[in-house]
Structure formats: C-alpha cells, structure tokens
Amino acid sequence: MTLDDLVVPDTATSAAALEVASAYHSPALLNHSLRAYVWAAAHGTARGIPFDPELLYVAALFHDLGPVPEFDSHTVSFEEAGGHVARVFAAGAGWPAERRERLSEVIIRHMSSEVDVSADPEGYLLARATSTEIIGSDLDDFTPAFRSQVLEGHPRLDLAKDFLACFQIQAERKPDSSAAGAVRSGLSARMAENPLDSHP
C-alpha cells in the first residue's frame, strides 16, 4: 500500500476542516491529525472495513482541538470539548443532525480503550490510529516503506513534547479525565518508546 491508494476526501467540508485545523493547531499537532487519518484509512482499507472517508477525515482533524486554548474546557474532558466544537462546525457545514452527532461520537470515542468496529467503524479506526501515533501500537500493520512515506509526507516535528504538555495540563486541571488517567498510567514512558519518534 502507498499513500496514493488511500481515499482523501475532496469535499468543501473537508477543505474547510483542514483550514480550521491549520488555523488552531501547532504544525506538529496538525501533522499528527493528518497522520491519524492516514493510519486509520490505511488500516480500514487493508482490512476491508467499510468507513466514511469524509466523516473520518473531519474527525481526525478535530480530535485534538479540545486542548487548544481557544476551545479548552474547564468542565469537560478534551475529547468531549472537541466533539462539541466539531458538532458546531458540522452544523455550519450543513450536515444533518444525525451526521453531526456521529462526528461528535467518533471524536469522543477515540480515547476509549475499546470501540466496537461493527457499531462505529470510524471511531474504531480513529482510536486505533491515535494509539499508533502516540505510543506506537500496531505498527506492524504497516510496512516500513509505508511508514517512511507517511512520516516524510507529514513529519512528526515536536509532537511528543507538544502532546505530552497538553495532556499534563489537562490532567492537572481535570484529574478525573481520560487525559489524567493516561498520564497516571505512564503515558510519558510509553511515548518515549514509540518507534515512530526514532525514525530516521
């Protein structure tokens, strides 16, 4: 598989989502979001998992908007905050209510340890892809050549530093959140062992 084998949605909504993500994310977090879509779409394509490319793409671009200062919430977890932001964006894009709700669900579930692929294929794929991104899970699903192509197209930059800082801030302010649970469970050590960050 190569990047050319993947469907990258070419819709007005996808373009607008990329514009919003580019405006609010650091370069490292933007690349992280784009890679999350690539890993998710590649796994879904290789395994024959039916998924909605536009829904998955927008969810990937918005899944980490919750910790951004302009959207950060002091009352709900970052993934819930991101789900709300995405729902508002999708309403402006003209998506019907059911599709807006699905988008929010996919973003919220990306922090779940298990997502039922038959009930929520996009949520399953995004959760799996973000785990690949942050701690290097399931890297054997992808050939070394494909991994190199993805990292050359979307370099990791300072992702480990930026991401860990975001989670630590979330954990300090919201000790009952999923981010706090991840920090307590040794996120820093697991991130340090991610082979993607030692890629030449």
Coordinates of C-alpha atoms in Angstrom, one line a residue, residues 63 66 71 73 75-87 104 107-111 174 176-178:
H63 CA -10.0 15.1 17.5
G66 CA -10.2 20.3 22.7
F71 CA -11.6 25.7 22.8
S73 CA -13.0 23.5 28.6
T75 CA -15.7 21.4 32.8
V76 CA -15.5 18.5 30.4
S77 CA -12.7 16.3 29.0
F78 CA -10.8 17.5 26.0
E79 CA -12.4 14.8 23.7
E80 CA -15.9 16.0 24.8
A81 CA -14.9 19.6 24.1
G82 CA -13.6 18.6 20.7
G83 CA -16.8 16.8 20.0
H84 CA -18.8 19.9 20.7
V85 CA -16.5 22.1 18.5
A86 CA -16.9 19.6 15.7
R87 CA -20.6 19.4 16.1
S104 CA -19.0 14.0 17.8
I107 CA -14.1 12.1 18.4
I108 CA -15.2 11.3 21.9
R109 CA -14.6 7.6 21.4
H110 CA -11.1 8.0 20.2
M111 CA -10.0 8.0 23.8
K174 CA -9.2 17.7 35.3
D176 CA -10.9 12.6 36.6
S177 CA -10.5 13.0 32.8
S178 CA -9.2 10.4 30.3

